[in-house]
Coordinates of C-alpha atoms and ligand atoms in Angstrom, one line a residue:
X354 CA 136.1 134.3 85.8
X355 CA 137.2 133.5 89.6
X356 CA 134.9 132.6 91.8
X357 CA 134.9 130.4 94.7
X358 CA 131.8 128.5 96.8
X359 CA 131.3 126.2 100.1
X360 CA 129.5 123.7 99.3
X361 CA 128.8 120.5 100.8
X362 CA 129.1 117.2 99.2
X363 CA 125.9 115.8 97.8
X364 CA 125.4 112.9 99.8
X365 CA 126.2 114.3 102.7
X366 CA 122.7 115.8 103.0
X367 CA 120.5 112.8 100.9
X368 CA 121.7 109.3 100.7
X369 CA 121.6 107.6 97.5
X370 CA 123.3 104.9 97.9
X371 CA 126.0 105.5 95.5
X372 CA 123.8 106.0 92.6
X373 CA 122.6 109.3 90.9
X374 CA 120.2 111.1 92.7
X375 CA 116.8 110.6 90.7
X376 CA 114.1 113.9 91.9
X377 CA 110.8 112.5 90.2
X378 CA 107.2 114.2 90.5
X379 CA 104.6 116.0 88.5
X380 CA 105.2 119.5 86.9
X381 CA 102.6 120.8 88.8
X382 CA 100.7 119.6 92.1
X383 CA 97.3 119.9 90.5
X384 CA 94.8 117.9 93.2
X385 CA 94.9 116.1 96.0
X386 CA 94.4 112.7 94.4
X387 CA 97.0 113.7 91.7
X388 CA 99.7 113.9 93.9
X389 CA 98.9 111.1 96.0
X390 CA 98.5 108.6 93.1
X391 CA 101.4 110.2 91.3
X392 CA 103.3 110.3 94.3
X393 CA 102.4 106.5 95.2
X394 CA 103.3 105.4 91.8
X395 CA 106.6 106.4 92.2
X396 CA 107.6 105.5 95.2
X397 CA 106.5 101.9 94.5
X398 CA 108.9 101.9 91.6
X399 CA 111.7 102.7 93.8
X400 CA 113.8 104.7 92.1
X401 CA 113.2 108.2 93.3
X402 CA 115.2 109.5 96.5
X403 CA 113.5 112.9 96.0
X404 CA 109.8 114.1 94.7
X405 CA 109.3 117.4 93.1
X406 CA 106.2 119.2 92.4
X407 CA 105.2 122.9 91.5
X408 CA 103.3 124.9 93.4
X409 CA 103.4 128.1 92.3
X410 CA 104.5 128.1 88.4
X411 CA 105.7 131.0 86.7
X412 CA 103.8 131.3 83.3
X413 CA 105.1 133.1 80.4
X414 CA 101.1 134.6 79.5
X415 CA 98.5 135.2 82.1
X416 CA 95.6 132.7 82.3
X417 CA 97.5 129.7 82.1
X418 CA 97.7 127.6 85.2
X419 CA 99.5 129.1 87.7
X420 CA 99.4 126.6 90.5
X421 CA 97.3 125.7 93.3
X422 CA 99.8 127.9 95.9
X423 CA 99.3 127.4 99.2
X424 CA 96.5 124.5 99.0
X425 CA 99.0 122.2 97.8
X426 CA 101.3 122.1 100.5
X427 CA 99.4 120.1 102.8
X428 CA 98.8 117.3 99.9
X429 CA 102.8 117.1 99.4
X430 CA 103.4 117.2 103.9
X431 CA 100.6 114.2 103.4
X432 CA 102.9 112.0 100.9
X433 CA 106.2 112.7 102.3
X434 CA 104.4 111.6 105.5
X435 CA 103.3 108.1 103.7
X436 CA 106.1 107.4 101.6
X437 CA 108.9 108.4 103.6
X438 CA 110.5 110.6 100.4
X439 CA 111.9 114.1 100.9
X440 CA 109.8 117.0 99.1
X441 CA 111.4 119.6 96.4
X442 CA 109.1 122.5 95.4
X443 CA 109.9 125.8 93.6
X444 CA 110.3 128.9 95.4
X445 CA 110.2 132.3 93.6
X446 CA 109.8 134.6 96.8
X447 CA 110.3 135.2 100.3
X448 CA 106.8 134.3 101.0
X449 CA 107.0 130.9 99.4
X450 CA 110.1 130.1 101.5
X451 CA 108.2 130.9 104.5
X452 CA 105.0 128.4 103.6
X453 CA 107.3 125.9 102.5
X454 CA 109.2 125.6 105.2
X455 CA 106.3 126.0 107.5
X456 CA 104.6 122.8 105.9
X457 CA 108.2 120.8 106.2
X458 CA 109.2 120.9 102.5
X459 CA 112.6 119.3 102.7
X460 CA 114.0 121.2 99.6
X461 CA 114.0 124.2 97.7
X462 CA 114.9 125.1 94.2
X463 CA 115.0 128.4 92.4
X464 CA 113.7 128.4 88.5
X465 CA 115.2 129.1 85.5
X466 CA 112.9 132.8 85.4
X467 CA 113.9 133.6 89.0
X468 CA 117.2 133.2 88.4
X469 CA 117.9 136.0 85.6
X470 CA 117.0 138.0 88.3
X471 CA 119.3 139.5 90.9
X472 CA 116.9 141.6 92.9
X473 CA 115.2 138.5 92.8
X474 CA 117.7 136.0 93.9
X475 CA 118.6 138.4 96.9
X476 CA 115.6 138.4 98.3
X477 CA 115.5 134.6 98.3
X478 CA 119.0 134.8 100.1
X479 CA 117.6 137.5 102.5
X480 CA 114.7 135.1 103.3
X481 CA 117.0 132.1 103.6
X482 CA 119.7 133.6 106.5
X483 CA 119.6 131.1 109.8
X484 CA 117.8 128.5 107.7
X485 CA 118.8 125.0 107.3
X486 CA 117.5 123.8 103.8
X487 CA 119.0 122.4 100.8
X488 CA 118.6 124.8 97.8
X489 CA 119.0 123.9 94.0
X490 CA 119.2 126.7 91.2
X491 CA 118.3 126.3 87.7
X492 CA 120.2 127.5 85.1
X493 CA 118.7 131.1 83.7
X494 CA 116.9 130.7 80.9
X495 CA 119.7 133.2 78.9
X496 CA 123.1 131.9 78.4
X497 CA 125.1 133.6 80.9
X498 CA 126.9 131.8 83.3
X499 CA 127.5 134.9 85.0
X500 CA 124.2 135.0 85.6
X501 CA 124.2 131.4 87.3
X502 CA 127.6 131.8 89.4
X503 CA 125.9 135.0 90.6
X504 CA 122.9 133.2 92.4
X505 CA 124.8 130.9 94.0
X506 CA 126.8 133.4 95.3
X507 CA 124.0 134.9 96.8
X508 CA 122.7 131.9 98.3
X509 CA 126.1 131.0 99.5
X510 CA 126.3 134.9 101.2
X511 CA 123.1 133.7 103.3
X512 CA 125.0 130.7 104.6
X513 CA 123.6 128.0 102.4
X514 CA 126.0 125.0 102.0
X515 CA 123.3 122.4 100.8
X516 CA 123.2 123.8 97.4
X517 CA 123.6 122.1 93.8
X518 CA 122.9 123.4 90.4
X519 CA 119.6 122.4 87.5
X520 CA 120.8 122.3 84.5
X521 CA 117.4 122.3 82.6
X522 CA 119.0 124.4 79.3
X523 CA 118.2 127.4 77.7
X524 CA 115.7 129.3 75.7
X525 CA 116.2 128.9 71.4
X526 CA 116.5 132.1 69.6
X527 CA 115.7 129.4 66.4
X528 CA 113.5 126.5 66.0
X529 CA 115.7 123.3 67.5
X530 CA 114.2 120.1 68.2
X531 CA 114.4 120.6 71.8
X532 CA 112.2 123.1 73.6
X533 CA 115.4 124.5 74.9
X534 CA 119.1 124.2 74.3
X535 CA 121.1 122.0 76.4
X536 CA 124.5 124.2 75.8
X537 CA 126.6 121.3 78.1
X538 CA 129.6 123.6 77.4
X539 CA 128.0 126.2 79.6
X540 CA 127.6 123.3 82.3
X541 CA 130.8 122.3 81.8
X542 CA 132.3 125.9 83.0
X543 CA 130.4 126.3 86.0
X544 CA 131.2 122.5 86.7
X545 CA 135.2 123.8 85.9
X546 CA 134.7 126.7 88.3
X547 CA 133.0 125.1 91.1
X548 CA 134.2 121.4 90.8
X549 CA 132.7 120.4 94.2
X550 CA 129.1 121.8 93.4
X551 CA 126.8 118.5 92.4
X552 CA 124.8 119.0 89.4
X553 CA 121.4 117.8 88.3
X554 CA 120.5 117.2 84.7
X555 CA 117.1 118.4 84.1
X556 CA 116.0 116.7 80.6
X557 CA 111.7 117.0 81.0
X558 CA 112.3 121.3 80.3
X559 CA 114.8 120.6 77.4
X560 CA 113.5 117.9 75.5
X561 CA 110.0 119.3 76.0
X562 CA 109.0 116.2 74.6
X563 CA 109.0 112.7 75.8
X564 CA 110.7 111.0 72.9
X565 CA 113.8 113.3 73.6
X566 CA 114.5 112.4 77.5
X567 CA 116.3 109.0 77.0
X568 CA 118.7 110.8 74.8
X569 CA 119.1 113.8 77.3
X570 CA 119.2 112.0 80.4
X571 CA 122.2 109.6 79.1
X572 CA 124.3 111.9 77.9
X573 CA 124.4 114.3 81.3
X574 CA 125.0 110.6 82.7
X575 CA 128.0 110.4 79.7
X576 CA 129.3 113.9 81.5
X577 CA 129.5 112.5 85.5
X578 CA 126.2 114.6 86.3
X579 CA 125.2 113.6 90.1
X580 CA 121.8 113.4 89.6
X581 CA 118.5 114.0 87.3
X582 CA 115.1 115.6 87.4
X583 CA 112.5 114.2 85.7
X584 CA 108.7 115.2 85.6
X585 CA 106.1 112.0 85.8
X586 CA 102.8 112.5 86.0
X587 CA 99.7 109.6 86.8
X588 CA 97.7 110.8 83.1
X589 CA 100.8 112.7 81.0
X590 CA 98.6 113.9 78.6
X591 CA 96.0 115.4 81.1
X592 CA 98.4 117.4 83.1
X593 CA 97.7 121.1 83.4
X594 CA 101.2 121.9 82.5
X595 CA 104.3 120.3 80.5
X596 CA 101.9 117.4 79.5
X597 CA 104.1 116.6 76.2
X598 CA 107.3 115.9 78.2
X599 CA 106.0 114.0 81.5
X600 CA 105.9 110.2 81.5
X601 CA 103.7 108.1 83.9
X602 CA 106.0 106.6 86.4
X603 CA 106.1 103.1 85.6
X604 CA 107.5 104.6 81.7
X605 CA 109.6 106.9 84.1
X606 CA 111.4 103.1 85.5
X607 CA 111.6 101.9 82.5
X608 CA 113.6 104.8 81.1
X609 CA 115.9 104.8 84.0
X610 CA 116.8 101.0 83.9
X611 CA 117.6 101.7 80.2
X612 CA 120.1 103.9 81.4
X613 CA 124.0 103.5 81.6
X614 CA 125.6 105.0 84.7
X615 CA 129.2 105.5 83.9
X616 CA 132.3 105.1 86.0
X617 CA 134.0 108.6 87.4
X618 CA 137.1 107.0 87.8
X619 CA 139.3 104.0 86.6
X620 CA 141.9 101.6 86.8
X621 CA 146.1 102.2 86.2
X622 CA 145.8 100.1 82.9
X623 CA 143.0 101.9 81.9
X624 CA 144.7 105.5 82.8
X625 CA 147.5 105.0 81.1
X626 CA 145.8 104.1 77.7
X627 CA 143.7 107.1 78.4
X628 CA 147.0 109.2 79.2
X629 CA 148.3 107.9 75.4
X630 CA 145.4 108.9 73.6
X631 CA 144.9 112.5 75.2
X632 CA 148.3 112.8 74.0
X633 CA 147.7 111.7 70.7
X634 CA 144.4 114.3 70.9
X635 CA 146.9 117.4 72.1
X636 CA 149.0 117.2 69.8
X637 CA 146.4 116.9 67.1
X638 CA 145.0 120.2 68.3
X639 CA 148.2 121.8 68.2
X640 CA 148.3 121.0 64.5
X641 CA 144.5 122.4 64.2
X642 CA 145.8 125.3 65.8
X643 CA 148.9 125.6 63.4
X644 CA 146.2 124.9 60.4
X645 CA 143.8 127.7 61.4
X646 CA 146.9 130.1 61.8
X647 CA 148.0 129.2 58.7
X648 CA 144.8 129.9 57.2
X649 CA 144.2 133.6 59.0
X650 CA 147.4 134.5 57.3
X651 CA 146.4 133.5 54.1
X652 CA 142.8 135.7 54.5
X653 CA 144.9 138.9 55.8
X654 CA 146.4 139.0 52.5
X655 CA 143.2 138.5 50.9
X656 CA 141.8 141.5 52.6
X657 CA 144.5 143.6 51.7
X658 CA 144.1 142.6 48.2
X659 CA 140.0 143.3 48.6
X660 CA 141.4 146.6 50.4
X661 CA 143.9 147.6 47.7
X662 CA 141.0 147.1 44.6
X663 CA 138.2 148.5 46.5
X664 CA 135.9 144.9 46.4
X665 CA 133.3 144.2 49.4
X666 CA 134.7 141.8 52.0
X667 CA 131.7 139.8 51.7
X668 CA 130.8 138.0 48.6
X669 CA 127.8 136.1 49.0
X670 CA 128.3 133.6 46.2
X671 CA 131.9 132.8 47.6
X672 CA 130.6 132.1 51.3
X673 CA 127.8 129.5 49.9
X674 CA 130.6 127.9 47.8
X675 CA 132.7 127.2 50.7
X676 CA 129.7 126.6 52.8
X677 CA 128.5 123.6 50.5
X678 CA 131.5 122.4 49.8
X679 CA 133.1 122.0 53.0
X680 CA 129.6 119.6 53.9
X681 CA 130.6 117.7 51.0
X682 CA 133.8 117.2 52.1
X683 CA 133.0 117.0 55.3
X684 CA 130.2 113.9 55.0
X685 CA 133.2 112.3 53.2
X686 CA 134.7 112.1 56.0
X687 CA 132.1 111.0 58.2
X688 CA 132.1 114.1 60.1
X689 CA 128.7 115.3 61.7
X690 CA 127.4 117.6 59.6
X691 CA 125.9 120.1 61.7
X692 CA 129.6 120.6 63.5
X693 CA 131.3 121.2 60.0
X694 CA 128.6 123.9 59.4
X695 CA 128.5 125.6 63.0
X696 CA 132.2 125.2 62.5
X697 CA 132.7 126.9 59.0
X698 CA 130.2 129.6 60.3
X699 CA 132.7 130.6 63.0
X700 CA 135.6 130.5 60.9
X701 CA 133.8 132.3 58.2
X702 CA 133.2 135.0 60.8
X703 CA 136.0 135.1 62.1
X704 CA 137.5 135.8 58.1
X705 CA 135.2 138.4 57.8
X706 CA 136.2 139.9 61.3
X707 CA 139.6 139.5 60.3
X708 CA 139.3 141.1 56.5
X709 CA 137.1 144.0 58.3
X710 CA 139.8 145.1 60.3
X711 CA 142.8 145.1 57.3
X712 CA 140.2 146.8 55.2
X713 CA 140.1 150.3 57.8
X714 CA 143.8 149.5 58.3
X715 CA 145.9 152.4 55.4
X716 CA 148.3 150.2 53.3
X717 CA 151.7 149.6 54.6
Ligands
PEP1518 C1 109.7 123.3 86.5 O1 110.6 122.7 87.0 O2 108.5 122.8 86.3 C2 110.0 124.6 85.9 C3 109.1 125.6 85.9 O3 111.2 124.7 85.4 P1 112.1 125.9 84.8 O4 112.2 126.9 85.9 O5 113.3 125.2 84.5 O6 111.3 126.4 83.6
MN1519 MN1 107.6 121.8 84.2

């Protein structure tokens, strides 16, 4: 894919002094006295350089809690008033632009359900010509970078250069620990394509539970990310959304001074160690490379032998063989088990794709 974005560097529309931008805040503006003790709480931490809140949420099922809308705004225009903090809230349509912008919300984000949607997104970009405001879009909730590099095209088109991207994962088609999939390699292509776009690691909507966020939020650290996202609320459990993944925002500090903020860049020493090692890692690749050749060639010929006596390409006893003891093997070798099995699985596929294609092929 080519693609190709103005965008402005991060802190040259929110000072943070150097360190990752933190955005902290409820799920949900719920009351007035939520926000304001939530909001308070933060802010005498002194960590956050942003607060988020939702206003209107997009529910999956009817008759959940859907946000207080409108009512809210003035609550949020009353904190950023007292604390001095720039306010983030969710916008989903041209009307929720207008009301935020008309009770001063500093910035704007698109979710993860808005942005599947082109139609969508355009409108947003329609709404957003002549405007001034900083706009963050969250991944869509389906794998497809496409998808992702399409919205901020189309918030680029309205003249947008404040922009940077949420990367708050994507929706399991099987049960995983986390309530969605981080999928960093996805992040890491629209980061490869647009290397000057900030990004924002979003680890409240893909742990989906609180003991998972330490884990989450370190390692988009461990990739560079510029900033993270976090949801705190003043009572976790008693918040009218997300309640299992919020922390209060004292356990919110404490979290963050756990953390371990990596360097982006490093000394000559240092670079030419690194330089030897990547070496040593390319040409270990090219020797994968040459193993996996050598190991298509040696499942061609057993598809034309399959072909020639008329046997299924698929043998069901054979795959769990390999498939057990390649974790054998590969536990020997300290190796983390679930990449030897999501490895074997693609190479098996790939066999079968392989031995498919020689069995419709007519003998040389
Ligand atoms: C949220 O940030 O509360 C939210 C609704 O997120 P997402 O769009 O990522 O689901
Ligand atoms: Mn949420």
């Amino acid at each position: 894919m080519k693609a190709n974005l103005d965008v402005l560097p991060l802190n040259s529309w929110i000072d943070t002094n150097g360190k990752p931008l933190i955005i902290a805040g409820p799920c949900s503006a719920e009351t007035e006295e939520q926000v304001t003790e939530t909001v308070t709480r933060i802010a005498k931490e002194g960590y956050a350089h942003v607060i988020r809140a939702g206003v209107w949420k997009p529910r999956t099922r009817p008759g959940s809690f859907e946000g207080m809308g409108e009512a809210a705004l003035p609550w949020l225009a009353a904190v950023k008033k007292e604390t001095g903090l720039p306010i983030a809230v969710e916008v989903a349509t041209p009307q929720h632009i207008e009301l935020a912008l008309k009770y001063g919300i500093d910035i704007l984000w698109i979710g993860a359900r808005t942005t599947v949607n082109p139609f969508n997104v355009q409108d947003l970009a329609d709404a957003l010509k002549g405007v001034d405001v900083p706009v963050l879009i969250k991944n869509p909730v389906n794998p497809d970078l496409a998808l992702w590099v399409g919205a901020f095209e189309r918030i680029a088109g309205a003249g947008i250069k404040k922009m940077a991207a949420i990367h708050r994962g994507f929706s399991n088609a099987q049960e995983t620990k986390y309530r969605n999939s981080p999928m960093w390699q996805l992040a890491v292509e629209l980061k490869t394509l647009f290397p000057q776009l900030p990004i924002i690691g979003d680890p409240s909507h893909m742990a989906g539970k609180r003991a998972y966020l330490y884990e989450i939020a370190q390692r988009a650290l461990d990739l560079n990310y510029d900033g993270l996202i976090i949801e705190s609320h003043r009572s976790p459990d008693d918040a009218w959304s997300d309640a299992s993944q919020q922390l209060t925002p004292e356990a919110l500090g404490e979290m963050l001074r756990e953390l371990e903020v990596r360097k982006a860049s490093y000394g000559e020493d240092f670079q030419s160690e690194l330089d030897k090692l990547r070496q040593k890692i390319d040409n270990i690749d090219r020797e994968l490379l040459e193993v996996l050749a050598a190991r298509m060639a040696v499942v061609e010929k057993l598809g034309e032998y399959k072909r020639d006596n008329n046997v299924a390409v698929l043998q069901l006893d054979r795959w769990k063989q390999v498939h057990n003891s390649r974790a054998e093997q590969g536990k020997k070798l300290n190796l983390y088990p679930e990449m030897v099995e999501e490895l074997f699985k693609l190479i098996h596929m790939e066999s079968i794709r392989k031995q498919t294609e020689v069995m419709n092929q007519q003998p040389a």
